C-alpha positions in Angstrom: -63.3 -53.4 -1.7 -64.5 -50.5 -0.7 -66.6 -52.0 2.4 -63.7 -54.5 3.2 -61.5 -51.1 3.4 -64.0 -49.3 5.9 -64.8 -52.1 8.0 -61.2 -52.7 8.6 -61.0 -49.0 8.9 -63.9 -48.8 11.9 -62.5 -52.3 13.6 -58.4 -51.5 13.4 -59.1 -47.8 13.9 -61.0 -48.2 17.2 -58.6 -50.9 18.3 -55.6 -48.5 18.2 -57.6 -45.6 19.6 -58.9 -48.0 22.5 -55.0 -49.5 23.4 -53.5 -46.0 23.4 -56.5 -44.8 26.1 -54.8 -45.7 29.1 -51.7 -43.3 28.6 -53.8 -40.1 27.2 -53.3 -37.8 29.9 -56.4 -36.5 32.1 -56.0 -32.9 30.6 -56.7 -34.1 26.9 -59.1 -37.0 27.4 -61.8 -34.4 25.7 -59.5 -34.3 22.6 -58.8 -37.8 22.4 -63.0 -39.1 22.5 -63.3 -36.4 19.9 -60.8 -37.5 17.8 -62.5 -41.5 18.7 -66.2 -39.6 17.6 -64.5 -37.9 14.6 -63.0 -41.6 13.2 -66.7 -43.3 14.0 -68.7 -40.4 12.2 -66.1 -40.7 8.9 -66.6 -44.0 8.9 -70.4 -43.6 9.1 -70.8 -41.0 6.1 -68.5 -43.2 3.9 -70.5 -46.5 5.0 -73.6 -44.4 4.1 -72.6 -43.1 1.1 -71.7 -46.7 -0.6 -75.1 -47.8 -1.5 -77.1 -45.3 -3.0 -79.4 -44.8 -6.0 -76.8 -43.7 -9.1 -78.7 -40.7 -9.1 -77.1 -39.6 -5.6 -73.9 -39.4 -6.7 -74.1 -35.8 -8.2 -72.1 -32.6 -7.7 -74.9 -31.0 -5.5 -75.5 -33.7 -2.8 -71.9 -34.1 -2.3 -71.3 -30.2 -2.1 -74.1 -30.0 0.4 -73.0 -33.2 2.6 -69.4 -31.8 2.5 -70.2 -28.5 3.5 -73.1 -29.4 6.3 -70.8 -31.9 7.9 -67.0 -29.7 7.5 -69.3 -26.9 9.4 -69.7 -29.1 12.1 -66.5 -30.0 12.7 -65.1 -27.1 11.9 -67.1 -25.5 14.6 -66.1 -28.1 17.4 -62.4 -27.9 16.7 -62.8 -23.8 17.1 -64.6 -24.8 20.4 -61.8 -27.2 21.5 -59.4 -24.5 20.6 -60.8 -21.6 22.3 -60.8 -24.1 25.9 -57.8 -25.3 25.2 -55.9 -22.1 24.1 -58.3 -19.0 24.4 -58.1 -18.3 20.5 -58.9 -19.7 17.6 -55.9 -20.9 15.4 -56.5 -24.8 16.6 -53.1 -25.4 18.6 -51.2 -23.9 15.3 -50.3 -21.1 17.2 -46.4 -20.6 14.8 -47.4 -19.9 11.3 -51.0 -19.2 11.6 -50.4 -16.8 14.3 -47.7 -15.4 11.8 -50.2 -15.0 9.4 -53.1 -13.8 11.3 -50.9 -10.6 13.1 -49.3 -9.9 9.7 -52.8 -9.9 7.5 -54.1 -7.9 10.7 -51.8 -5.4 10.2 -51.9 -5.3 6.4 -55.7 -4.9 6.3 -54.8 -1.0 7.4 -52.7 -0.8 4.1 -53.2 -0.5 0.7 -52.6 -3.3 -1.7 -49.3 -2.0 -3.1 -48.1 -1.3 0.8 -49.5 -4.3 2.4 -47.6 -6.5 -0.5 -44.1 -4.1 0.3 -44.5 -4.4 3.9 -44.6 -8.3 4.0 -42.1 -9.1 1.0 -39.8 -6.6 3.5 -40.1 -9.1 6.1 -40.9 -13.0 4.8 -40.7 -14.7 1.8 -42.9 -14.5 -1.3 -43.7 -18.0 -1.1 -46.4 -16.8 1.8 -47.5 -13.8 0.1 -50.5 -15.8 -1.4 -52.0 -16.8 2.5 -51.4 -13.6 4.0 -53.1 -11.8 0.4 -56.1 -13.7 1.3 -56.7 -13.3 5.2 -55.5 -9.7 5.1 -58.3 -8.9 2.4 -61.1 -10.9 4.5 -59.8 -9.2 7.4 -60.9 -5.8 5.0 -64.4 -7.0 5.6 -64.4 -8.4 9.1 -61.3 -8.9 11.5 -62.2 -12.5 12.5 -60.2 -15.6 12.0 -64.0 -17.1 12.0 -64.3 -15.5 8.4 -61.2 -17.1 7.2 -62.6 -20.3 8.0 -65.6 -20.4 6.5 -63.6 -19.1 3.0 -61.8 -22.3 3.8 -65.0 -24.1 4.5 -66.0 -23.2 0.7 -62.4 -23.8 -0.5 -63.2 -27.8 0.5 -66.5 -27.4 -1.2 -65.2 -26.5 -4.5 -62.3 -28.7 -3.8 -64.5 -31.7 -3.5 -66.5 -31.2 -7.0 -62.8 -30.8 -8.6 -62.0 -34.2 -7.5 -65.3 -35.1 -8.4 -64.8 -34.2 -12.1 -61.4 -35.5 -12.2 -62.4 -38.9 -11.3 -65.1 -39.1 -13.3 -62.7 -39.2 -16.5 -61.7 -42.6 -15.1 -64.3 -44.3 -12.8 -67.7 -44.7 -12.0 -70.2 -42.0 -10.3 -70.2 -43.8 -7.4 -66.6 -44.3 -7.0 -65.7 -40.6 -7.9 -68.3 -39.3 -5.4 -66.6 -41.9 -2.6 -63.3 -40.6 -3.3 -64.5 -37.2 -3.5 -66.1 -37.2 0.1 -63.2 -39.6 1.8 -61.0 -36.7 0.9 -63.2 -34.2 1.7 -63.9 -35.2 4.9 -60.7 -36.6 6.6 -59.9 -35.2 9.8 -56.7 -33.6 8.8 -58.5 -31.7 6.2 -61.4 -30.1 8.3 -58.3 -29.4 11.1 -56.8 -27.3 8.1 -60.2 -25.4 7.4 -60.0 -24.7 11.1 -56.4 -23.7 11.2 -56.1 -20.3 9.6 -53.0 -22.0 7.6 -52.5 -22.1 3.7 -53.3 -25.3 2.6 -57.1 -25.5 2.3 -56.7 -22.9 -0.5 -53.4 -23.8 -1.9 -54.8 -27.9 -2.4 -57.9 -26.3 -3.8 -55.6 -24.6 -6.7 -53.8 -27.5 -7.2 -56.9 -29.6 -7.9 -58.5 -27.0 -9.9 -55.6 -27.0 -11.5 -55.6 -30.7 -12.9 -59.3 -30.3 -13.5 -58.8 -27.7 -16.4 -56.0 -29.7 -17.6 -58.7 -32.6 -17.9 -61.0 -30.8 -19.2 -58.8 -29.2 -21.7 -57.7 -32.7 -23.3 -61.1 -33.3 -23.9 -62.6 -30.5 -25.2 -59.7 -28.0 -25.1 -61.9 -24.7 -24.4 -59.8 -21.5 -24.1 -61.5 -20.7 -21.0 -60.3 -24.1 -19.8 -56.3 -23.4 -21.1 -56.9 -19.3 -19.3 -58.2 -20.9 -16.1 -55.1 -23.8 -15.7 -52.5 -20.9 -16.4 -54.2 -18.8 -14.0 -53.9 -21.2 -11.1 -50.6 -22.5 -11.9 -49.2 -19.3 -11.7 -51.1 -18.4 -8.6 -49.4 -21.8 -6.9 -46.0 -19.4 -6.9 -47.5 -17.5 -4.2 -47.9 -20.3 -2.2 -45.1 -23.0 -2.8 -43.5 -22.5 -6.0 -42.2 -26.0 -6.5 -45.9 -27.4 -6.7 -45.7 -25.0 -10.0 -43.1 -27.1 -11.8 -44.4 -30.4 -10.3 -47.8 -29.8 -12.1 -46.3 -28.7 -15.3 -44.3 -31.6 -15.3 -46.6 -34.0 -14.4 -48.4 -33.4 -17.6 -45.5 -33.1 -19.8 -44.1 -36.1 -18.8 -47.5 -37.8 -19.5 -47.2 -36.3 -23.1 -43.8 -37.5 -23.4 -44.9 -40.6 -22.7 -47.7 -41.4 -24.7 -45.9 -39.5 -27.7 -49.2 -37.1 -27.9 -49.9 -35.8 -31.3 -53.3 -34.8 -31.3 -54.4 -31.0 -30.6 -54.8 -31.2 -27.2 -51.7 -32.7 -26.4 -50.1 -29.5 -28.8 -51.9 -27.2 -26.3 -50.8 -28.3 -22.8 -47.1 -28.8 -24.3 -47.0 -25.2 -25.5 -48.9 -23.9 -22.4 -46.5 -25.5 -20.0 -43.5 -24.5 -22.4 -45.2 -20.4 -21.5 -45.7 -20.9 -18.0 -41.8 -22.6 -17.7 -40.6 -19.5 -19.7 -42.5 -17.0 -17.9 -41.7 -18.1 -14.2 -37.8 -19.0 -14.9 -36.7 -16.4 -13.1 -38.0 -18.2 -10.0 -36.3 -21.1 -10.7 -32.8 -19.7 -9.1 -34.7 -18.7 -5.7 -36.4 -21.8 -5.5 -33.0 -23.9 -5.5 -31.2 -21.7 -3.4 -34.1 -21.6 -0.8 -34.5 -25.7 -0.8 -31.6 -27.1 -2.2 -29.2 -24.2 -1.0 -25.3 -25.6 -0.4 -24.3 -29.3 -0.6 -26.5 -32.0 -0.1 -24.6 -32.2 3.8 -25.3 -28.6 4.6 -29.1 -29.5 3.8 -28.9 -32.3 5.9 -27.4 -30.7 8.8 -30.4 -27.5 8.7 -32.6 -30.4 8.8 -30.9 -32.2 11.7 -30.7 -29.0 13.3 -34.5 -28.9 13.3 -35.1 -32.3 14.4 -35.7 -33.7 10.9 -32.9 -36.2 10.8 -33.0 -38.4 13.9 -30.4 -41.2 14.5 -28.4 -41.8 11.5 -28.8 -40.7 7.9 -29.9 -44.5 6.4 -32.8 -44.9 9.3 -34.1 -41.1 8.2 -34.3 -41.8 4.7 -35.9 -45.0 5.3 -38.6 -43.7 7.5 -38.8 -40.9 5.4 -39.1 -43.3 2.3 -42.0 -45.1 4.0 -43.6 -42.4 5.2 -44.5 -41.1 2.1 -45.1 -44.3 0.8 -47.8 -45.5 3.2 -47.9 -42.3 5.2 -47.2 -40.2 6.8 -48.1 -42.2 10.1 -50.8 -41.1 12.5 -49.7 -39.8 15.8 -52.7 -40.4 18.1 -52.0 -39.4 21.9 -52.4 -35.8 21.7 -50.1 -35.1 25.1 -47.1 -35.2 23.2 -48.1 -33.1 19.3 -51.8 -32.1 20.2 -52.4 -30.9 16.4 -51.3 -34.3 14.9 -53.9 -36.1 16.8 -56.3 -34.2 15.2 -54.9 -35.8 11.9 -55.3 -39.4 13.6 -58.5 -41.2 12.1 -58.0 -39.4 8.3 -54.3 -40.3 8.2 -55.7 -44.0 9.3 -57.3 -44.4 6.1 -55.1 -42.4 4.3 -52.6 -45.7 5.4 -54.9 -48.4 4.9 -55.3 -47.3 1.4 -51.9 -48.2 0.5 -51.6 -51.3 -1.4 -54.6 -49.9 -3.4 -52.3 -46.7 -4.1 -49.4 -49.0 -5.1 -51.9 -51.7 -7.0 -53.2 -48.7 -8.9 -49.8 -47.4 -9.7 -48.7 -50.7 -11.1 -52.1 -50.8 -13.4 -51.9 -48.3 -14.7 -48.6 -48.4 -16.4 -48.9 -52.3 -17.1 -52.5 -51.0 -19.1 -51.0 -48.1 -20.4 -54.4 -46.2 -19.0 -52.6 -42.3 -19.8 -55.7 -40.5 -18.3 -54.4 -41.1 -14.6 -50.0 -41.0 -15.5 -50.2 -37.0 -14.7 -51.9 -37.9 -11.4 -49.2 -40.6 -10.5 -46.9 -38.4 -12.5 -47.1 -35.8 -9.9 -47.7 -37.6 -6.8 -44.3 -39.4 -7.5 -42.8 -36.3 -8.1 -43.6 -34.8 -4.8 -43.0 -38.3 -2.7 -39.6 -38.1 -4.4 -38.6 -34.7 -3.4 -40.2 -34.5 0.1 -38.1 -38.0 0.7 -34.9 -36.3 -0.7 -35.5 -33.4 1.4 -36.2 -35.3 4.4 -39.7 -34.3 5.2 -41.7 -37.3 3.8 -43.2 -36.8 7.0 -44.9 -33.4 7.4 -48.4 -33.6 6.4 -48.4 -29.8 5.3 -46.1 -30.7 2.6 -48.0 -34.1 1.2 -51.3 -32.6 1.1 -51.4 -30.9 -2.2 -50.8 -34.7 -3.6 -52.9 -36.2 -1.3 -56.1 -36.1 -3.8 -54.1 -37.4 -5.9 -53.7 -40.4 -3.7 -57.2 -40.9 -2.8 -58.0 -40.8 -6.7 -55.4 -43.4 -7.9 -56.6 -45.7 -4.8 -59.9 -45.5 -5.6 -59.9 -46.0 -9.2 -57.7 -49.6 -8.1 -60.4 -50.3 -6.0 -62.9 -49.9 -8.9 -60.8 -52.0 -11.3 -61.0 -54.8 -8.6 -64.6 -54.7 -8.1 -65.5 -54.1 -12.0 -62.9 -56.9 -13.2 -61.8 -54.3 -15.5 -58.9 -54.9 -17.6 -59.0 -58.5 -16.0 -56.3 -57.2 -14.0 -57.2 -59.8 -11.1 -59.2 -62.1 -10.7 -61.9 -61.7 -8.0 -62.1 -64.9 -6.5 -58.0 -65.1 -6.6 -56.1 -64.5 -2.8 -56.1 -60.7 -3.9 -58.7 -60.0 -1.0 -56.7 -62.0 1.4 -53.2 -60.1 0.6 -55.6 -56.9 0.8 -56.8 -57.9 4.3 -53.3 -58.9 5.3 -51.6 -55.3 4.4 -54.0 -53.6 6.0 -53.8 -55.7 9.1 -49.7 -55.4 8.8 -50.7 -51.4 8.4 -52.4 -51.1 11.4 -49.0 -52.8 13.2 -46.9 -50.2 11.8 -49.3 -47.8 13.0 -49.5 -49.0 16.8 -45.3 -49.5 16.8 -45.1 -45.6 15.1 -47.3 -44.3 18.7 -45.4 -46.7 20.8 -42.3 -44.5 19.6 -42.9 -42.0 21.9 -43.0 -44.4 25.5 -39.4 -45.2 24.0 -38.1 -41.4 23.3 -39.7 -40.2 26.8 -38.1 -43.1 28.3 
């Protein structure tokens, strides 16, 4: 099934790219060609990784391949950014420039002074990003060094995904899952941008990895590390802390775990929630301030509500279930075009994702429950606050999407649990679903012409 997914990704992905080529403005043609090449390279890497000897699928090869390929794309992303914008922020001047400018000033202050300075101007949920960047600037005031740091974060994230995936699937599928996420075009863009997502996603994945290790061997070091990782999220995106803890809490309640690992995880969750209780009101007031009408009015003024409310929620639901959708044309939102190759692949994994969710609950595969609960909580929350199409908000649960999706493909290929007859019509439905998703992506991009006219 991975072979089918990859071949359809190449064929239909190139089809999408070529039908919109005539509508690309002359200035942006180099970027568009670059995005097409990134799609082809992405396919080649996954295809090359499919049929190796079992010894090939190890942490060393994964880390080296992720670092080398990521380095190449980060270099090209920065070159493009320098040519078009005369900076290395890769078209993310708003937030990335804010982090950059604050961090430059904070690097000249003591740690306490820098924290006090930032909190007087901004919210604590972005404090982690500027603390990291300003610490790097104390060495060299260059956001290229920040890119190198995020590159290493990407390598560590790939290893953590590989480690988690090994709990539920073979080495081969675990490797393919890790490298498919880690070399997605949007992941490589975030490594290049100077934003906080690369580090934040790494912390989320490391938390899950430590919790799985607790479940398997409950060593004290794993408990301490999981506590540290989940508390760090308060400095990046506080709601993620509650989603992380809630995902394991719901799992343990559902399976009625009574063993030592279950008790440790429940105790850990209770301690962290109690310790972070004072943040709950702040978080709720920030994300759900006032009543629902006020929240929607704020989203509408920000351009997140288009058309009537029902249509907006429908698009956001679809955006979370099968998206966010790729926008391939760089004329309108240049940043979004860098995401297109990776997002096309993510969209094509949609049927596998939801088949995995179905199979997990039907066959009571409780090891994968935490990942499913986490991605479902994220999806529901983002839909509710009308930010289901925002990739930055969705990125923390994308590793979970890839793990569940590849686990589903692993089940099908190996006919585990007799989930489905390998000679049934499922393969035809799977191919048909990807073609339908391709049509949806095309219509999503056609909307730009409708809006512009």
